[in-house]
Every structure is written in C-alpha cells, then in structure tokens.
Coordinates of C-alpha atoms in Angstrom, one line a residue:
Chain A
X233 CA 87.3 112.7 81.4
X234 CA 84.6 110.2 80.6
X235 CA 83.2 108.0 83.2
X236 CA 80.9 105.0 83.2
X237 CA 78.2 105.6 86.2
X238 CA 77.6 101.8 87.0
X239 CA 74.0 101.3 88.6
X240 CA 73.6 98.2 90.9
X241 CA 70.5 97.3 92.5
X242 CA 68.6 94.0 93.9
X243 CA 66.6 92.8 91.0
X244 CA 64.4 91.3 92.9
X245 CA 63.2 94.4 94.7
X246 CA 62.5 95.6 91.9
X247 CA 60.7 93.1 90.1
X248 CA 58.3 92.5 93.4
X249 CA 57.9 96.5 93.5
X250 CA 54.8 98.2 94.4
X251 CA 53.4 101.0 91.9
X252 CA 53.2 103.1 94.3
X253 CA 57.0 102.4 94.4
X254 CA 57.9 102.2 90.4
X255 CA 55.7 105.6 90.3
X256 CA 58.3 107.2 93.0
X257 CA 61.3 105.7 91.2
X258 CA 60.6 106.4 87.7
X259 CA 60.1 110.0 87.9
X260 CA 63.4 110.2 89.7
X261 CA 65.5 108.9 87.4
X262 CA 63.8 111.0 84.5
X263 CA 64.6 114.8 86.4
X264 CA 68.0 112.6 86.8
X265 CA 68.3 111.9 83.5
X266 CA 67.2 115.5 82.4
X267 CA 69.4 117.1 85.1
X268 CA 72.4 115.3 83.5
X269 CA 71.6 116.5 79.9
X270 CA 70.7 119.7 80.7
X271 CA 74.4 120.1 82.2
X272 CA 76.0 119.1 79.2
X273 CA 77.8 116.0 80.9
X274 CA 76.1 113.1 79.6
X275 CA 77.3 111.6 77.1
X276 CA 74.8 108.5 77.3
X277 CA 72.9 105.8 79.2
X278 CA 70.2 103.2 79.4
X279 CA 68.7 100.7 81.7
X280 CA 69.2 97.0 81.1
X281 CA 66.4 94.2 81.5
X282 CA 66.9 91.9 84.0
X283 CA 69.5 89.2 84.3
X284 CA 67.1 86.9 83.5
X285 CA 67.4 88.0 79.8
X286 CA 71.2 87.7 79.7
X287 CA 73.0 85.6 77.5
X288 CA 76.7 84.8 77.8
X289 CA 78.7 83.8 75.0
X290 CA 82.4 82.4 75.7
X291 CA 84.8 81.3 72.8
X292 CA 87.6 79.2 74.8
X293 CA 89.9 77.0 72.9
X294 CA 88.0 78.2 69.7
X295 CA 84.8 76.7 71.0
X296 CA 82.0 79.0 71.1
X297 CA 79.7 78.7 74.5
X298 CA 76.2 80.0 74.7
X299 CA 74.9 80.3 78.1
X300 CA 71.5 81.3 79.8
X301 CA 72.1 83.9 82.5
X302 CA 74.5 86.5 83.7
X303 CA 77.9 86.5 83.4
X304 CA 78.2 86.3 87.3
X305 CA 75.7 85.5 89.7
X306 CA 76.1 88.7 92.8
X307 CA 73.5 89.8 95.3
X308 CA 73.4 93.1 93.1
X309 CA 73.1 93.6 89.9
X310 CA 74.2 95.7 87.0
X311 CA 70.5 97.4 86.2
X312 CA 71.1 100.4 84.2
X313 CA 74.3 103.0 83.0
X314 CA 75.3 106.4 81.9
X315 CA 78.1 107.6 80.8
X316 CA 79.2 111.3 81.9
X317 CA 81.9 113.8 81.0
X318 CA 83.3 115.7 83.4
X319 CA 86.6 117.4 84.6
X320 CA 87.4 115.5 87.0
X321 CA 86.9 112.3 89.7
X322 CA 84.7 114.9 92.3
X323 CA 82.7 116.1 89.5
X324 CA 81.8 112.0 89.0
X325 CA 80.7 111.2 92.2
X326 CA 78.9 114.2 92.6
X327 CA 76.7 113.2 90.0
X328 CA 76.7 109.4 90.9
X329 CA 75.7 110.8 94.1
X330 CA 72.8 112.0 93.3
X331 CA 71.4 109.1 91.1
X332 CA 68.5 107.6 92.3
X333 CA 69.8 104.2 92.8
X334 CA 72.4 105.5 95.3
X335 CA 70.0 105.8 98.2
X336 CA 68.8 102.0 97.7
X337 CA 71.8 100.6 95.9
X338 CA 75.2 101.4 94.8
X339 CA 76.5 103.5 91.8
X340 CA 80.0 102.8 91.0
X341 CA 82.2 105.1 89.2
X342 CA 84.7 104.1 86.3
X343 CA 86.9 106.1 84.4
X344 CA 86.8 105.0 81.0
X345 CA 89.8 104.3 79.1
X346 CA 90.3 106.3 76.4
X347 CA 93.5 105.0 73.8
Chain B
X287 CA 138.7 124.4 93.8
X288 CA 136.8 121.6 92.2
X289 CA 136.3 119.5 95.5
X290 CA 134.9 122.8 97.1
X291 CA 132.1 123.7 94.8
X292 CA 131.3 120.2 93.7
X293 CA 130.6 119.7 97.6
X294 CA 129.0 123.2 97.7
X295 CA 126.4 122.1 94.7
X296 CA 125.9 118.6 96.4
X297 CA 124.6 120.5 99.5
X298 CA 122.8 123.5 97.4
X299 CA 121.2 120.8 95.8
X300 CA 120.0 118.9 98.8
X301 CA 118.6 121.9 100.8
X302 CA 116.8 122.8 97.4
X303 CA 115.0 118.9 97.6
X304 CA 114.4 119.2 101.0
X305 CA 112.8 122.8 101.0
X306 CA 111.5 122.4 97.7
X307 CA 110.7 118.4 96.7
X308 CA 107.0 118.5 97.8
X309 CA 106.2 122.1 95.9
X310 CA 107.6 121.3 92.8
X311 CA 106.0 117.9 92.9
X312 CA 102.5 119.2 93.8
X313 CA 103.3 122.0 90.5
X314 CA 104.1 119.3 88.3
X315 CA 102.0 116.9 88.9
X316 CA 99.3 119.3 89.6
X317 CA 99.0 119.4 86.0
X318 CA 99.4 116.0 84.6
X319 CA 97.5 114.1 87.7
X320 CA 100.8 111.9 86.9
X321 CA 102.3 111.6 90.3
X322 CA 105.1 109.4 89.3
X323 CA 106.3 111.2 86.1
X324 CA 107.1 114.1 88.4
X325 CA 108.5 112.6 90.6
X326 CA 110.8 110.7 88.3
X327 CA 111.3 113.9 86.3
X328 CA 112.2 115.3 89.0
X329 CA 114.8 113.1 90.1
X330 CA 116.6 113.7 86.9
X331 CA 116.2 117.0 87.2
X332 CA 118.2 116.8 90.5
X333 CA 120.5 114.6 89.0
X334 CA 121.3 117.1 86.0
X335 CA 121.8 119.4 89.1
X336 CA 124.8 117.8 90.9
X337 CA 126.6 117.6 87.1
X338 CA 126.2 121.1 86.1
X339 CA 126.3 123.0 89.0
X340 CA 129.7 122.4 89.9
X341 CA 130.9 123.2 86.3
X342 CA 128.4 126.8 85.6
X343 CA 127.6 127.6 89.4
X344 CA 124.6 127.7 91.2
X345 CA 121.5 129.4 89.2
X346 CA 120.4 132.9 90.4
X347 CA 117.4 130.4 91.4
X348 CA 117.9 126.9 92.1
X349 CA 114.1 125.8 92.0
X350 CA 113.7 127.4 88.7
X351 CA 116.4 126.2 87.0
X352 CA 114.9 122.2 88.7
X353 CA 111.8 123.4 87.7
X354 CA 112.8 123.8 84.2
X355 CA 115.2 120.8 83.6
X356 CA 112.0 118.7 85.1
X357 CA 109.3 120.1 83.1
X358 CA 112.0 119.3 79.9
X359 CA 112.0 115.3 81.3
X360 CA 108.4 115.4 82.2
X361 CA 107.2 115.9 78.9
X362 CA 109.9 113.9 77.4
X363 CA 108.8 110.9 79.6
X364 CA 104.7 111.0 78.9
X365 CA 105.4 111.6 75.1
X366 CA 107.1 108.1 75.6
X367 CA 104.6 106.8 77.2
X368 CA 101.8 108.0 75.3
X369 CA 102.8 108.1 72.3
X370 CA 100.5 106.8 70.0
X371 CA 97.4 107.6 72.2
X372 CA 96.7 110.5 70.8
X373 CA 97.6 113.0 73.8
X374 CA 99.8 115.3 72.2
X375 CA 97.5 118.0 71.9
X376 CA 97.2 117.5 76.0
X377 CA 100.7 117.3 75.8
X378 CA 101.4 120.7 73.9
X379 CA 99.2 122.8 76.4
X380 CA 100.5 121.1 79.7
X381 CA 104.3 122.0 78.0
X382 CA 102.7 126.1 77.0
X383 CA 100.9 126.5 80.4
X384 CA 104.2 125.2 82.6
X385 CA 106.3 127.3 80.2
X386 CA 104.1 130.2 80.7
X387 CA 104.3 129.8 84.6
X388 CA 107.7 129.5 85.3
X389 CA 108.2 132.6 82.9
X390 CA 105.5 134.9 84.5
X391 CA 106.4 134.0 87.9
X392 CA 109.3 134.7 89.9
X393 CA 108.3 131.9 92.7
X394 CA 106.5 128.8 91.7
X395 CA 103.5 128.8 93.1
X396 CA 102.4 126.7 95.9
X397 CA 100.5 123.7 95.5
X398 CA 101.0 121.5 98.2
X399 CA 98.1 121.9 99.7
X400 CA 96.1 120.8 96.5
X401 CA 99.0 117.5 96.7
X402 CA 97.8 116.6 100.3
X403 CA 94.0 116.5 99.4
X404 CA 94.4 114.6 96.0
X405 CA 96.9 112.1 98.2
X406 CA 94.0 111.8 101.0
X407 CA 90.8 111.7 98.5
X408 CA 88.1 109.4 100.0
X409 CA 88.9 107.5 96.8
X410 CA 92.3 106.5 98.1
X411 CA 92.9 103.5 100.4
X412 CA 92.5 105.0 103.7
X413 CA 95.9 103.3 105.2
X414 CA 98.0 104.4 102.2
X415 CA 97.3 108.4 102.4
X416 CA 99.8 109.2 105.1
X417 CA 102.4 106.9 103.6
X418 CA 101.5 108.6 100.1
X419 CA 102.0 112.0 102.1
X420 CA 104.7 111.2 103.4
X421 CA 106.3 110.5 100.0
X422 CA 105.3 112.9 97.8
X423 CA 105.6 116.3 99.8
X424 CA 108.4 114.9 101.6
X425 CA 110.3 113.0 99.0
X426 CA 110.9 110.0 101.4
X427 CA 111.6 106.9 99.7
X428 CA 109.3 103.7 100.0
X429 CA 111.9 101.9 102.3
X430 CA 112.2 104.2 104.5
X431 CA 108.7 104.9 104.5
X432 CA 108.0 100.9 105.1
X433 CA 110.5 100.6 107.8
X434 CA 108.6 103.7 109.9
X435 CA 105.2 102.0 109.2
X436 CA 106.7 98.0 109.8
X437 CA 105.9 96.4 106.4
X438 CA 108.0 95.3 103.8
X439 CA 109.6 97.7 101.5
X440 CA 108.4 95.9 98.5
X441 CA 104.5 95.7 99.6
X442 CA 104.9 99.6 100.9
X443 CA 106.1 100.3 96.7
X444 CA 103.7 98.3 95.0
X445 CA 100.8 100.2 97.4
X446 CA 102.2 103.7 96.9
X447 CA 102.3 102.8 92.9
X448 CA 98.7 101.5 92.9
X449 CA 97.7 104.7 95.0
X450 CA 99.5 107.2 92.5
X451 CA 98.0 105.4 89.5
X452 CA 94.9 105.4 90.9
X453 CA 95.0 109.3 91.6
X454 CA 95.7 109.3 87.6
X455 CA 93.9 106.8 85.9
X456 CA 90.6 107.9 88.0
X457 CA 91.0 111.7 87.8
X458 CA 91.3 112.4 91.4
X459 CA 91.3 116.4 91.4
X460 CA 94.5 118.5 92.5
X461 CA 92.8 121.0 94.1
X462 CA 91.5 122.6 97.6
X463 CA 88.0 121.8 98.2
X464 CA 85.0 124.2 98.0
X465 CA 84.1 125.1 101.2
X466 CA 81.0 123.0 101.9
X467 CA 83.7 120.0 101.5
X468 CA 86.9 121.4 103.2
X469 CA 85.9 120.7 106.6
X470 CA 85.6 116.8 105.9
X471 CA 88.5 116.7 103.7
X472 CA 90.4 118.8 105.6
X473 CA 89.7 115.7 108.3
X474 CA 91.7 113.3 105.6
X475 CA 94.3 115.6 105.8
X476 CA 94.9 116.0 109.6
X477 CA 94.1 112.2 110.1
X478 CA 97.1 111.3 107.7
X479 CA 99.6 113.9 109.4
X480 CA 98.6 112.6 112.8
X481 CA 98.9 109.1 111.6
X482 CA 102.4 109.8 110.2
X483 CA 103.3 111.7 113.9
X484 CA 101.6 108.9 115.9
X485 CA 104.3 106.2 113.9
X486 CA 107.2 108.5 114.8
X487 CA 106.0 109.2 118.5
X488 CA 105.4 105.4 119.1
X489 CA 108.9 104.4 118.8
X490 CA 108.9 103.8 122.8
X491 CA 113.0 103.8 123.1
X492 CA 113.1 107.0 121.1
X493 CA 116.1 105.5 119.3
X494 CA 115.0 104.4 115.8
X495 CA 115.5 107.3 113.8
X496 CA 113.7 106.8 111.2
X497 CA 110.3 107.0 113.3
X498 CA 111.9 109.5 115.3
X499 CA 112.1 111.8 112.4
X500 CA 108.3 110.8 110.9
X501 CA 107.2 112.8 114.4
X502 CA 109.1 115.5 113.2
X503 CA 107.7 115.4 109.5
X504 CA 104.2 115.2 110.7
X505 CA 104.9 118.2 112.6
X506 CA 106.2 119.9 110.0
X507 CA 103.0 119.0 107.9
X508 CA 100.7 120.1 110.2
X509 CA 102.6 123.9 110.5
X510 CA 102.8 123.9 106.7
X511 CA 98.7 122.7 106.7
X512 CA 98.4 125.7 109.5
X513 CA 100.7 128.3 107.1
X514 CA 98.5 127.6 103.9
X515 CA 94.8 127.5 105.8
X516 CA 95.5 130.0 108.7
X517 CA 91.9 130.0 109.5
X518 CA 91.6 126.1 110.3
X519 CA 91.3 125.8 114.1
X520 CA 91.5 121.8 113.5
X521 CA 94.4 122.0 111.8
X522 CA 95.6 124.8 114.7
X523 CA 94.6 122.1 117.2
X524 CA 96.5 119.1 115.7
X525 CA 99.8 120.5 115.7
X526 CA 98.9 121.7 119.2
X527 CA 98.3 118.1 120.2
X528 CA 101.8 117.3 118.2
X529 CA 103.7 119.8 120.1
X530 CA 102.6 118.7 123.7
X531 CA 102.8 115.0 122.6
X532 CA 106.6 115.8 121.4
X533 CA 107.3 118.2 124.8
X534 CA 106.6 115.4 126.8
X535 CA 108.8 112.7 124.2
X536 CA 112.3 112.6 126.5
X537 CA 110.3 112.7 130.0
X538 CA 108.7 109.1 129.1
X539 CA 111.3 107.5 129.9
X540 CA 114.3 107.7 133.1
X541 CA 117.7 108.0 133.6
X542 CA 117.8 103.6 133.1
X543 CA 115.7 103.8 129.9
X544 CA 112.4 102.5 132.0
X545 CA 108.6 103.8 131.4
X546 CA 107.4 106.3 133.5
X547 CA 104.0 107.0 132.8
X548 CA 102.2 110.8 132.6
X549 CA 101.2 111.2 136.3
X550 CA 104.9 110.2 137.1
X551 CA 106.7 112.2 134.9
X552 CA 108.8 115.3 136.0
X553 CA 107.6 118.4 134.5
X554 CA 110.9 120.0 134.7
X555 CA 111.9 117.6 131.8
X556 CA 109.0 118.6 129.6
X557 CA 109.8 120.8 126.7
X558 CA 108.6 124.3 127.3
X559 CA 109.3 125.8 124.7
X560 CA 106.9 123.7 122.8
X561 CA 104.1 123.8 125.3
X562 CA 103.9 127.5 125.0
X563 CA 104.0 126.9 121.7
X564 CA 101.3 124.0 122.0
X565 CA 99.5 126.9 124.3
X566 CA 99.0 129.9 121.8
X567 CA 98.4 128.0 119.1
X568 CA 95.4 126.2 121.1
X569 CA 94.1 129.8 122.3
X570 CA 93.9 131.2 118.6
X571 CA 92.4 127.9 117.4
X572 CA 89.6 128.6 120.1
X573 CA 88.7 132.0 119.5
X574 CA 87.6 130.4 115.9
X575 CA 84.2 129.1 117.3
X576 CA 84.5 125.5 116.5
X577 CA 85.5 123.0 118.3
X578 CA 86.9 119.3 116.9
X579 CA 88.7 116.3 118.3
X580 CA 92.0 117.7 117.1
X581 CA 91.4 121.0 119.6
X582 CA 89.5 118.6 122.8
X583 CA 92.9 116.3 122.8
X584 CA 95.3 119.1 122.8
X585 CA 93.0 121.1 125.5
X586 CA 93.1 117.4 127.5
X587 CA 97.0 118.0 127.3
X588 CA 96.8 121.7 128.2
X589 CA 94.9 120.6 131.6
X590 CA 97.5 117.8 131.9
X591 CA 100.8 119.8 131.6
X592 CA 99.3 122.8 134.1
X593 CA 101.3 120.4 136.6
X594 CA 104.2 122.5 135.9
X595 CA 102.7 125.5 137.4
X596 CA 100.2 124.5 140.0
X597 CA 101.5 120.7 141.0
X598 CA 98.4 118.9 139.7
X599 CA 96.9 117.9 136.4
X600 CA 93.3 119.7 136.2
X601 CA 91.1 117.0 136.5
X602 CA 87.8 118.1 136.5
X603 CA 88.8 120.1 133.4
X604 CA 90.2 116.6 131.8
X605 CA 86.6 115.1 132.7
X606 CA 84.8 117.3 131.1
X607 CA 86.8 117.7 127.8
X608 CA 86.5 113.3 127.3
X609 CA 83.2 113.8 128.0
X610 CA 82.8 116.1 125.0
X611 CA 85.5 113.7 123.1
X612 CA 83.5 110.9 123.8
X613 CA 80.2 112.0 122.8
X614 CA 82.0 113.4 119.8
X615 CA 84.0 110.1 118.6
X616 CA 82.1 107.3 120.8
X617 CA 85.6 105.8 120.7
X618 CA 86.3 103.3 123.7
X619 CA 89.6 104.4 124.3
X620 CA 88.6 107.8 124.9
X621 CA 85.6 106.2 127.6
X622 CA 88.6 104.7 129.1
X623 CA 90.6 107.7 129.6
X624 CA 87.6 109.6 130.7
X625 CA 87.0 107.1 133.8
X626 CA 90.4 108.0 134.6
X627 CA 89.9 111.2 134.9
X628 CA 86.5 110.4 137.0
X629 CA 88.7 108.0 139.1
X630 CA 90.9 111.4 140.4
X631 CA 87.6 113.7 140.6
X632 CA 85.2 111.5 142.2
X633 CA 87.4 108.4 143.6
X634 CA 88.7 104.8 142.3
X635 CA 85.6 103.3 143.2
X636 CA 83.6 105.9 140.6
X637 CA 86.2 105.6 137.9
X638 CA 85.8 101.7 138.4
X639 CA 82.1 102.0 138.0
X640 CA 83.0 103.5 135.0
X641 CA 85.2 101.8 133.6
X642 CA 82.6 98.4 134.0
X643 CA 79.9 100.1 131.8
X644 CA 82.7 99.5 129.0
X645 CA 83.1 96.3 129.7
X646 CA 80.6 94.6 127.3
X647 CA 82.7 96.3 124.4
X648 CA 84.5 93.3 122.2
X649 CA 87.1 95.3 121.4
X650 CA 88.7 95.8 125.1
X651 CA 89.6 92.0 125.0
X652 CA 92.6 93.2 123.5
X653 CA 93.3 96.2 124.4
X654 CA 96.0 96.9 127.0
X655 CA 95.2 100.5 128.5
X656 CA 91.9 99.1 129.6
X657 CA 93.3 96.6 131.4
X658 CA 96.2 98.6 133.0
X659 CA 93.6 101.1 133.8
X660 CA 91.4 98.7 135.3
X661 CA 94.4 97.4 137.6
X662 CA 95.5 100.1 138.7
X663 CA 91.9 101.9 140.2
X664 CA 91.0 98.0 141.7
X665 CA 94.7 97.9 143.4
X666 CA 93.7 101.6 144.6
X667 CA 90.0 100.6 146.1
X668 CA 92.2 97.5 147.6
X669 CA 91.1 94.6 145.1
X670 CA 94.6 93.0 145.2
X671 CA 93.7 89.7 143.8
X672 CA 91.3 91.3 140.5
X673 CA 94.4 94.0 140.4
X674 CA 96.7 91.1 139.8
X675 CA 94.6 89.6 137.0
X676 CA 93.8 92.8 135.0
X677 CA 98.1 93.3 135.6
X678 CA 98.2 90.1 133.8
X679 CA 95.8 90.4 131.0
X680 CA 97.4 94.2 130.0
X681 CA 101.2 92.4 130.5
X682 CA 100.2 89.6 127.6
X683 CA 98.3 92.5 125.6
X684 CA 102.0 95.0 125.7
X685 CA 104.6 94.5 123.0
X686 CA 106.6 97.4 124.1
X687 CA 109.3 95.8 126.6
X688 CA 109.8 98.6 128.9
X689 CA 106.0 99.2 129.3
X690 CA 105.4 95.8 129.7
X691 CA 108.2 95.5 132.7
X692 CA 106.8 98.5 134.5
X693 CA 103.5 96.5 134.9
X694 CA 105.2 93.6 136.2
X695 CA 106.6 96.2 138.5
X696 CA 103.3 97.3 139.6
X697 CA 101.9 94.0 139.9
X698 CA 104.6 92.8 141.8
X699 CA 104.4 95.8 144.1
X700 CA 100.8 94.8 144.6
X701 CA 101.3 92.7 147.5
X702 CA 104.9 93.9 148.6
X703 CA 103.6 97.3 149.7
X704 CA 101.0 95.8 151.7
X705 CA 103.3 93.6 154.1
X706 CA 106.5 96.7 153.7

C-alpha cells in the first residue's frame, strides 16, 4: 500500500533557527531520506517553502479566486512529504516514526487512495 | 421427519456460529483487511446453511462447508464492489490462496488472535476496540453490543462501521506482533477484554442479561488470549482477576437484593471453584518473572479471598501489592484503595492520613469510593459530623440504587450506634 508521510512543523521555528540547529536537522533528514530509498519503500517526496509562498486558488460559482496565503491558517504546518510503499499500516508508522520531524513535530500517516 | 432435522440443522448451525463465528471471520478477513465483507459473507453463508442442511444433511465438516459457501459470497461481494478499480488481479490470488487453504487443511487455521490485535491497533479509537471485539470474534450484533455499553444502537453501528473501514482503508495489519511490540499490544488486547468484563460485572442487580453475559464473554476472551499465548503471564493474570471478580458476583448482594460490600461478604457464598481456578492460574503466571497490573490486582484479590481459610483478608500483603500498583499505574483510585489497606494495618487515623495526601487530586471531586472511604475511616477515628458529610458527597456521586441506600444506611447509623 502507498502512503503519504505528512510532515508538520512550526514554521516559525524554523525560520528563526540557529545553524547550529539547521546543521543538526538537515543531515537528519538526508540519512532519512537515504534510509528510505535504500529500502526500496519510497516512492517520493520533497519539502515545501513556507506558507508564506502559498497561493490559493478557488473557482466557486465559476468565479476564479486568487488568494495570498495558505489554504488554512493552523499552529503547524504542512513543511515537507514523502510518499512510501509498504505492506502494511505498522510498516507506515514505523518509518514515520523515525522521521526527523517526529521528535519536534508531527508526521501524519495517510493511506493513499488508489482507484 | 422434516421438523426433526430442520430443527437439528437450525441448532448444528448455531453451535457452528457460536464455536466458530470469530475464527472464520479472523480467516477471512485476515486476507482481505475487509472486516465487513466477511462478516456479511458470512452471514449468507450461514443462511445458505439453515436451507441446505435440512434437505442434504449435515457436512462431514460444518465449518468447511461455511467456509467455502463464504469464501464463494466474499469474492462475489468485493468483485461488486470493486469492480472497475482494477483489483481483480488482488481478487484472483485472495480466491487461489483461500482455495488452497481450505483444500490443504483439514482445520482452518486460527486467526483470532491476529483479529483481536488488528481490532485493538493504536490506530483504532481507543473506546471502540472492545466493542469491535466484542463483535467480530463474538458475532454480537451492534444492539446488543450498545445496550451492554449504554449508547444508542445507531451511534454503536455507525462507530463499529468507521472502525472496520478504518482497519481497511488504512492497512491496519492482521497479524501477531513481533516480539519487541507484543508486550504493549498485547496491553490493547487485555484492556479491551477487561473493558468488555468490567460492563458485564457492573450490572449491580445482576439481572440484565445482556451485561451479565459480556462478563462471561470477556472471560471467555481472556482463556482463548491465555490458550493461543500460553506464555503471557498478563494475560494469565487478567482472567485470574476475571475469575475472582466473577467468584465473588452472587455474594455482592443478600437475601433482600441490598449491597453488601467485600469486608461484609460471606465467603461461603464465593465461588470456589473459580478461585482455585483464579489461584493456579495466578501461581503459573508468577513463575514467569514479570509482573504487571493485570497479575498485582488478581494477587490483591488472592490476599482478599484467604478469608475463607484463615478469617481475615491479608492486609499487610494488600498494602504492599497497591503500593507496587500505585507506583506502577499512579492511578488515584488505586491510592485510594491502598489507604484502605493502611487503615486495617496501621489504624483509621493512618489510612486517613493517607487518604488526605490525595486530596488535592481534581478528579476525586467526583468520585464516589473516595468519599465512602473517607467516611467510613473518619466515622471509625470518631469524626461523626465530617463522616456525615463525606456520606453525603459519595451518596450524590452513586447512581447505583442499592449502593447508594447502604450509604444512607451507614450514615444514618452514624449517630444511632452512638446513643443504642
């Protein structure tokens, strides 16, 4: 099964972070990233800029909206992705466990839905 | 005669559910993850049961033959379902691999213990596992199930649906953990099964039934957990702590229906059968070299029921174990219970003492032992007035009628015995 690892963090943390911080994290998430590959399960990923750069785009009635900003404003956001293929719901979280963002944020785990 | 064997299939077929529901169900749906299909399927299948058996006989063997009906409706149903979403390669090895079972094997193997830890998966709602337990080992319906657990029959169907599709659409596993996981899992388990006991032994009248029998289906979990993981002293001390809960089930209550509480009871009404029972089950669990809640609360009821034999509860022995309990669980009921036990080792005044380091705790506001308990040690060191109030406060706090009436008994006594 294919699941979407959702990566949620405070933005704002991360903007303000110290290098000695970004030279921690980055790291991480690369012997992450490798770890995944190297397993065969990843299927693919990416991190996002942040919210700041979003753009949301509504069509109601017809009527196309453009708006500055995320789609939601939440006290976490969505910072990055991957997107893993595994047997089964255990196998999921225990890669989501072990994604860098779970000890200072939250990773969620969604199956995707495949027609 | 017609009659004859149509009745004769009827109740063939009903032993078959009742012995078999929960393992066919875990071997269906074992393989699909879909829940719901099998249990459909499997109605039908039981259903095609009652018509033919009557006409051809019973089958050499009846869960084969529902095994094999099912498996035909099973796939039937999902290739409805999905059709069109491209699963029918999935389909076509699901239909090979339960063909190939039920060939090869004379029994179908048992999977229920893969069931219980997909229906207690940290994933699922932790209020809805025992109810989803109950359900799909057991084959009880949503009604009944929402009766035993007091909420509507519709809300109790639309959560057992969203549980089920979530153990689908998510991929929750079917399977036993690895070992470095079993012990927490294993946890979900025995909390469910305890949860499903704990509706059925809180029926207070003992008349309902319905709840009556969930005791008896939790116990018959927990031996089925302690038949498939013989090596589980948790599990061995759960249905320890089921038994001596259920030995002591007609002996809460007198000849006029009222409460008569633990200290009062007469142990010549307790069930011995099951305390021995209760006993060596305990005994093994502890030659296992670990210890958990499950094992502390039935050893706190072995100490209780050694009344029989020597006249008194062994309370020094009860201390201790809450002591363990609590610094195992922090819970405030067990400090509660534990300054009980200290009241009867060291004196009322000592269990008081105890009992006031609690008192900051929020959650005793409500809670009703705390305030019986707290009566009764202040009417015992002589605080009639405080006695009264703490009577009062646990008498709002009881819903049970008959419990609540003993208080008033107790409080009312309060100043009677003094001037008798």
């Amino acid at each position: 099964m294919q699941y979407m690892l959702l990566i949620y963090g405070d933005e704002a943390n991360a903007a303000t972070a110290d290098r000695a911080t970004v030279e921690r994290i980055s790291p991480a998430y690369a012997a992450y990233t490798e770890a995944m590959q190297k397993a065969r399960v990843m299927v693919g990923g990416g991190r996002l800029r942040p919210t700041s750069s979003a753009t949301t785009v509504r069509t109601p009635d017809g009527k196309p909206q453009v708006l500055d900003g995320p789609y939601a404003e939440t006290k976490e956001q969505l910072g990055g992705y991957y997107i893993v293929d595994v047997p089964d719901l255990d196998a999921a979280i225990s890669w989501a466990m072990r994604c860098p963002a779970a000890s200072h944020g939250a990773v969620e785990v969604r199956p995707i839905w495949i027609a | 005669m017609p009659g004859e064997s149509d009745q004769q299939a009827r109740e063939t077929a009903e032993a078959v559910a009742r012995r078999s529901y929960g393992k066919l169900v875990a071997f269906l749906a074992a393989r699909t993850r879909d829940v719901t299909a099998a249990e459909d399927a499997l109605s039908d299948a039981f259903a095609a049961a009652l018509v033919d058996w009557p006409e051809r006989g019973i089958p050499t063997s009846p869960e084969a033959w529902l095994m094999t009906v099912a498996r035909r409706k099973l796939i039937d149903a999902v290739r409805r379902r999905r059709s069109g979403e491209g699963a029918a390669d999935h389909l076509r090895l699901v239909a090979e691999e339960l063909e190939a079972v039920v060939a090869s094997k004379p029994q179908i193997p048992d999977e229920r213990l893969s069931l219980m830890f997909a229906c207690t998966h940290p994933a699922i709602e932790r209020g809805i596992r025992a109810p989803l337990m109950l359900q799909t080992i057991l084959g009880f319906d949503a009604a009944t199930i929402a009766s035993a657990f007091l909420v509507s029959p519709a809300t109790m169907g639309q959560r057992l649906t969203r549980a089920k599709n979530k153990i689908r659409q998510a991929g929750i596993p079917f399977r036993v953990p690895e070992r470095a996981d079993l012990r927490e899992r294993l946890d979900s388990v025995l909390e469910a099964i305890y949860a499903a006991f704990a509706e059925g032994w809180s029926d207070p009248a003992g008349t309902e039934s319905r709840r009556r029998n969930l005791a008896e289906e939790g116990m018959w979990l927990g031996r089925l957990v302690t038949s498939l993981l013989p090596d589980e002293p948790e599990a061995l001390g759960l249905l320890a702590l089921m038994l001596h809960a259920e030995a002591r089930r007609a002996a809460r209550r007198n000849a006029q229906g009222e409460y008569v509480p633990l200290a009062e009871q007469d142990p010549s009404a307790w069930g011995t059968q099951l305390i021995e029972e209760a006993e060596t089950l305990l005994v093994r669990a502890s030659t296992m070299g670990s210890v958990g809640r499950y094992q502390l609360e039935a050893a706190i009821q072995s100490a209780h029921v050694v009344r029989r034999r020597t006249g008194a509860a062994d309370w020094a022995a009860i201390e201790q174990l809450y002591d363990a309990l609590s610094a195992m669980t922090g819970s405030p009921v067990v400090a509660i219970n534990r300054a009980i036990a200290v009241a009867e080792t060291r004196g009322p005044a000592a269990g008081l003492a105890t009992l006031d380091a609690l008192a900051d705790d929020a959650r005793l506001a409500e809670y009703q032992p705390y305030w019986a308990a707290r009566a009764g040690l202040l009417a015992r060191t002589g605080e009639v007035e405080g006695a009264e109030q703490a009577y009062q406060r646990a008498i709002g706090l009881e819903s049970d009628p008959t419990v609540r009436r003993f208080l008033e008994q107790r409080c009312w006594g309060l100043r009677g015995s003094g001037s008798a």
